[in-house]
Coordinates of C-alpha atoms in Angstrom, one line a residue:
X1 CA 126.4 79.6 45.3
X2 CA 123.1 81.2 45.9
X3 CA 121.2 80.8 49.1
X4 CA 119.4 77.6 49.6
X5 CA 115.7 77.8 48.6
X6 CA 114.7 76.5 52.2
X7 CA 116.6 79.8 53.4
X8 CA 114.7 82.0 51.1
X9 CA 111.5 80.4 51.8
X10 CA 111.9 80.9 55.6
X11 CA 113.0 84.4 55.2
X12 CA 109.9 85.4 53.2
X13 CA 107.6 83.5 55.5
X14 CA 109.2 85.3 58.5
X15 CA 108.7 88.6 56.6
X16 CA 105.2 88.0 55.8
X17 CA 104.2 86.7 59.5
X18 CA 105.9 89.6 61.1
X19 CA 104.3 92.2 58.7
X20 CA 100.7 90.7 59.0
X21 CA 101.2 90.7 63.0
X22 CA 102.4 94.2 63.0
X23 CA 99.3 95.1 60.9
X24 CA 96.9 93.5 63.3
X25 CA 98.5 95.0 66.4
X26 CA 98.4 98.4 64.8
X27 CA 94.7 97.9 64.3
X28 CA 94.2 97.0 67.9
X29 CA 96.3 100.1 69.0
X30 CA 94.2 102.6 66.7
X31 CA 91.5 102.0 69.2
X32 CA 93.4 103.6 72.0
X33 CA 91.7 106.6 73.6
X34 CA 93.0 109.5 75.6
X35 CA 92.9 107.6 78.7
X36 CA 95.9 105.4 77.9
X37 CA 95.7 103.1 81.0
X38 CA 92.0 102.6 80.4
X39 CA 92.4 101.9 76.8
X40 CA 95.1 99.4 77.3
X41 CA 93.3 97.3 79.8
X42 CA 90.9 96.6 77.0
X43 CA 93.4 95.7 74.2
X44 CA 96.6 94.8 76.1
X45 CA 95.9 91.2 76.6
X46 CA 94.4 90.8 72.9
X47 CA 97.9 92.4 71.7
X48 CA 100.1 90.0 74.0
X49 CA 98.0 86.9 72.9
X50 CA 98.3 88.0 69.2
X51 CA 102.2 88.3 69.5
X52 CA 102.4 85.2 71.4
X53 CA 100.6 83.2 68.8
X54 CA 102.9 84.5 66.1
X55 CA 105.9 83.8 68.2
X56 CA 104.7 80.1 68.4
X57 CA 104.2 80.0 64.6
X58 CA 107.5 81.4 64.1
X59 CA 109.3 79.0 66.2
X60 CA 107.5 76.0 64.6
X61 CA 108.4 77.3 61.2
X62 CA 112.1 77.4 62.1
X63 CA 111.8 74.2 63.8
X64 CA 110.9 72.8 60.3
X65 CA 113.2 74.8 58.4
X66 CA 116.6 73.4 59.9
X67 CA 116.0 69.8 58.4
X68 CA 115.0 71.4 55.1
X69 CA 118.1 73.7 54.8
X70 CA 120.7 70.9 56.1
X71 CA 119.2 68.5 53.5
X72 CA 119.7 71.1 50.7
X73 CA 123.2 71.8 51.7
X74 CA 124.2 68.0 52.2
X75 CA 124.6 68.4 55.8
X76 CA 123.5 66.0 58.4
X77 CA 120.4 66.3 60.7
X78 CA 121.1 65.2 64.4
X79 CA 117.9 63.2 65.2
X80 CA 118.5 63.1 68.9
X81 CA 116.7 66.4 69.6
X82 CA 113.6 68.4 68.8
X83 CA 113.0 72.0 69.6
X84 CA 109.9 72.7 71.7
X85 CA 108.3 75.9 70.2
X86 CA 106.0 76.6 73.0
X87 CA 109.0 77.6 75.0
X88 CA 109.5 80.5 72.7
X89 CA 106.0 82.0 73.1
X90 CA 106.1 82.3 76.8
X91 CA 108.4 85.4 77.0
X92 CA 110.0 88.2 75.2
X93 CA 113.6 87.6 73.8
X94 CA 115.0 89.8 76.5
X95 CA 113.6 87.6 79.2
X96 CA 110.9 89.7 80.6
X97 CA 107.2 88.9 80.6
X98 CA 105.9 89.5 77.0
X99 CA 103.0 91.7 78.5
X100 CA 105.5 93.9 80.3
X101 CA 107.4 94.6 77.0
X102 CA 104.2 95.3 75.1
X103 CA 103.0 97.7 78.0
X104 CA 106.1 99.8 77.3
X105 CA 104.3 101.3 74.2
X106 CA 101.8 102.8 76.7
X107 CA 104.8 104.0 78.9
X108 CA 106.3 105.7 75.9
X109 CA 102.9 107.3 75.0
X110 CA 102.7 108.6 78.7
X111 CA 106.2 110.0 78.6
X112 CA 105.4 111.8 75.2
X113 CA 102.3 113.3 76.6
X114 CA 103.9 114.4 79.8
X115 CA 106.6 116.0 77.7
X116 CA 104.1 118.2 76.0
X117 CA 103.1 116.2 72.9
X118 CA 99.2 116.0 72.2
X119 CA 97.4 112.7 72.9
X120 CA 97.3 111.8 69.2
X121 CA 101.1 112.6 68.8
X122 CA 102.0 110.4 72.1
X123 CA 99.9 107.7 70.8
X124 CA 101.8 107.7 67.7
X125 CA 105.0 107.5 69.5
X126 CA 103.9 104.7 71.5
X127 CA 102.5 102.9 68.5
X128 CA 105.7 103.0 66.7
X129 CA 107.4 101.5 69.7
X130 CA 104.8 98.8 69.6
X131 CA 105.1 98.1 65.9
X132 CA 109.1 97.8 66.2
X133 CA 108.5 95.5 69.2
X134 CA 106.1 93.2 67.6
X135 CA 108.3 92.7 64.5
X136 CA 111.4 91.9 66.7
X137 CA 109.6 89.6 68.9
X138 CA 108.0 87.4 66.0
X139 CA 111.4 87.3 64.2
X140 CA 113.4 86.5 67.2
X141 CA 111.2 83.6 68.1
X142 CA 112.3 82.0 64.8
X143 CA 115.9 83.0 65.1
X144 CA 116.2 81.7 68.6
X145 CA 114.6 78.2 67.6
X146 CA 117.0 78.1 64.7
X147 CA 119.8 78.8 67.0
X148 CA 118.7 76.1 69.4
X149 CA 118.5 73.5 66.4
X150 CA 122.1 74.6 65.5
X151 CA 123.3 74.3 69.1
X152 CA 122.1 70.7 69.5
X153 CA 123.2 69.5 66.1
X154 CA 126.7 67.8 66.7
X155 CA 127.3 67.8 62.8
X156 CA 126.8 71.8 62.5
X157 CA 129.8 74.0 63.8
X158 CA 127.8 77.2 63.6
X159 CA 126.1 79.7 61.3
X160 CA 126.6 82.4 59.0
X161 CA 124.0 85.5 58.6
X162 CA 121.7 85.4 55.6
X163 CA 121.3 89.0 54.3
X164 CA 118.5 90.0 51.5
X165 CA 120.3 93.0 49.9
X166 CA 120.2 95.8 50.1
X167 CA 121.2 95.6 53.7
X168 CA 122.1 98.0 56.3
X169 CA 126.0 98.5 56.9
X170 CA 125.7 96.8 60.3
X171 CA 124.2 93.5 59.2
X172 CA 126.6 93.7 56.0
X173 CA 129.6 93.6 58.0
X174 CA 128.4 91.0 60.4
X175 CA 127.5 88.7 57.5
X176 CA 131.4 88.5 56.7
X177 CA 132.1 85.3 58.8
X178 CA 130.9 82.2 60.4
X179 CA 129.8 82.3 64.0
X180 CA 129.8 79.6 66.6
X181 CA 126.3 78.8 68.0
X182 CA 127.4 80.3 71.3
X183 CA 127.8 83.7 69.7
X184 CA 124.7 85.4 70.2
X185 CA 122.7 86.7 67.2
X186 CA 123.1 90.3 67.0
X187 CA 119.9 92.2 65.9
X188 CA 118.8 95.7 65.7
X189 CA 115.2 97.1 65.2
X190 CA 113.5 95.7 62.3
X191 CA 116.6 93.5 61.4
X192 CA 115.4 90.8 59.2
X193 CA 118.4 88.6 59.0
X194 CA 118.3 84.8 59.7
X195 CA 120.7 81.9 60.1
X196 CA 122.1 79.4 57.7
X197 CA 123.7 76.5 59.4
X198 CA 127.1 75.6 58.3
X199 CA 129.7 72.7 58.8
X200 CA 132.6 75.1 59.5
X201 CA 134.0 78.5 58.3
X202 CA 136.0 77.0 55.3
X203 CA 133.1 75.1 54.0
X204 CA 130.8 78.2 54.3
X205 CA 133.2 80.1 52.2
X206 CA 133.8 77.6 49.5
X207 CA 130.0 77.2 49.3
X208 CA 129.6 80.9 48.8
X209 CA 127.7 81.7 52.0
X210 CA 130.2 84.2 53.4
X211 CA 129.0 87.6 52.2
X212 CA 131.9 90.1 51.4
X213 CA 130.6 93.4 52.3
X214 CA 133.6 95.2 51.0
X215 CA 133.1 93.8 47.5
X216 CA 129.3 94.6 47.7
X217 CA 129.3 98.2 48.6
X218 CA 126.7 99.1 46.1
X219 CA 124.5 96.7 48.0
X220 CA 124.7 98.4 51.3
X221 CA 122.0 101.0 51.5
X222 CA 123.1 103.4 54.5
X223 CA 126.8 104.1 53.9
X224 CA 127.8 107.7 54.1
X225 CA 129.9 109.2 51.4
X226 CA 132.7 109.5 53.7
X227 CA 132.4 105.8 54.9
X228 CA 132.3 104.7 51.2
X229 CA 135.2 106.8 50.1
X230 CA 137.5 105.3 53.2
X231 CA 136.5 101.9 52.4
X232 CA 137.3 102.2 48.8
X233 CA 140.6 103.6 49.6
X234 CA 141.4 100.5 51.6
X235 CA 140.2 101.1 55.0
X236 CA 138.9 98.1 56.8
X237 CA 135.3 98.2 56.7
X238 CA 134.8 96.7 60.1
X239 CA 136.7 99.7 61.6
X240 CA 134.8 102.0 59.5
X241 CA 131.4 100.7 60.6
X242 CA 130.6 100.3 64.2
X243 CA 128.4 97.2 63.6
X244 CA 127.4 96.6 67.2
X245 CA 125.8 99.9 67.7
X246 CA 122.4 99.7 68.7
X247 CA 122.6 95.8 68.3
X248 CA 121.6 93.4 71.0
X249 CA 121.1 89.7 71.9
X250 CA 118.4 88.2 73.8
X251 CA 118.3 88.4 77.7
X252 CA 120.0 85.7 79.8
X253 CA 117.4 84.8 82.2
X254 CA 113.5 85.0 82.5
X255 CA 110.9 84.3 85.2
X256 CA 108.5 83.5 82.4
X257 CA 107.4 79.8 81.9
X258 CA 108.2 79.0 85.7
X259 CA 104.3 78.5 86.7
X260 CA 102.3 75.2 86.1
X261 CA 101.2 76.7 82.9
X262 CA 104.9 76.7 81.3
X263 CA 106.7 73.7 79.8
X264 CA 109.6 74.3 82.1
X265 CA 107.4 75.1 85.2
X266 CA 105.4 71.9 84.9
X267 CA 108.5 69.8 84.6
X268 CA 110.1 71.4 87.8
X269 CA 106.9 71.3 89.8
X270 CA 106.8 67.3 88.8
X271 CA 110.2 66.9 90.0
X272 CA 109.6 68.8 93.4
X273 CA 111.6 72.0 92.7
X274 CA 108.8 74.5 93.4
X275 CA 108.0 77.3 95.8
X276 CA 105.0 77.8 98.4
X277 CA 103.5 80.9 99.5
X278 CA 104.3 81.5 103.2
X279 CA 106.3 79.9 105.8
X280 CA 103.3 78.0 107.1
X281 CA 102.7 76.3 103.8
X282 CA 106.4 75.4 103.3
X283 CA 106.3 73.6 106.7
X284 CA 103.2 71.7 105.5
X285 CA 100.6 73.0 107.8
X286 CA 98.3 73.6 104.9
X287 CA 97.2 70.1 103.7
X288 CA 96.8 69.6 99.9
X289 CA 98.5 72.7 99.0
X290 CA 99.0 72.8 95.2
X291 CA 102.4 74.1 94.3
X292 CA 102.2 76.5 91.3
X293 CA 105.5 78.0 90.6
X294 CA 109.1 76.5 90.4
X295 CA 111.8 78.3 92.6
X296 CA 114.4 78.2 89.9
X297 CA 115.1 81.2 87.7
X298 CA 115.0 80.1 84.1
X299 CA 117.9 80.8 81.7
X300 CA 117.1 81.7 78.0
X301 CA 118.6 79.8 75.3
X302 CA 121.1 82.5 74.5
X303 CA 121.8 82.8 78.4
X304 CA 122.7 79.0 78.5
X305 CA 125.0 79.6 75.4
X306 CA 127.2 82.3 77.2
X307 CA 127.1 80.4 80.6
X308 CA 127.5 76.7 79.5
X309 CA 131.2 75.4 79.6
X310 CA 130.8 72.8 76.9
X311 CA 128.7 71.6 74.2
X312 CA 127.4 68.6 76.3
X313 CA 126.4 71.1 79.0
X314 CA 124.4 73.3 76.5
X315 CA 122.4 70.2 75.3
X316 CA 121.8 69.3 79.0
X317 CA 120.6 72.8 80.0
X318 CA 118.5 73.1 77.0
X319 CA 116.8 69.9 78.0
X320 CA 116.5 70.9 81.5
X321 CA 114.8 74.2 80.8
X322 CA 112.5 72.6 78.5
X323 CA 113.6 74.1 75.1
X324 CA 114.5 70.7 73.4
X325 CA 113.0 67.0 74.0
X326 CA 114.4 63.9 72.9
X327 CA 112.9 62.5 69.6
X328 CA 110.9 59.5 69.9

């Protein structure tokens, strides 16, 4: 069975969004001068805001993708919960502040310059890091939003990895089975895979959603001759290829979204779980002090999947940290 049209549409939309954002970020980076720090102070916020906007759009698109693909594959939608896209545009996917991650492009450029590269070469190095990071953050927002939808749907068991061949060998191997929602979605730089929600492994295989890498070697673009020969001779492809090399999942915790500007922060401050600044304020000596930040460290969605002990706890924590809300 071919991939559902909703999955193909989501994949293409994700690719276009990431490419357009990458182009716009590159245009801003092209304005960097030889004083890296001074130049970044001019464009840094613009870049972060641009990426954040694209993250939000990616998360909204993924939120709408889930009911569409479930309908096309005759699966049920759990209508109890809705993803809150704004929570996925408050941070980088590894849990750090988005601005901090984007700034690493300046760090990379500075390191290259200090190592002897010209300013032009150093900026090229920093720009490549920035482009890769931009694409990853936009795509991750969509993937994480889909993952939240899968995790909170009691009628869906997990997901399979959707490829758009020709694919890299790492993704090809990982696409060979069904994963529980609690398994972090492995990705590498410029990984373009997305999720297809499935009832269970047997159903996914029967529907043709499991991609057999061994039977599709011609669609794997980066196999070496030695690897191809070994696999054709009967070697286990997962043993030949180290699928997890240079692959990663999102971070476990973040301090983003804990202020009054963030969804989670507003909820916690309203509930009284907030920090004040200084012992005097904690003791109430300053009247009408406005609490601005929650004391709680915020788990990322993939951190919740790893730490929760049950499906019910996953849902409870996703709601607690503001990633989902009850449908009205």
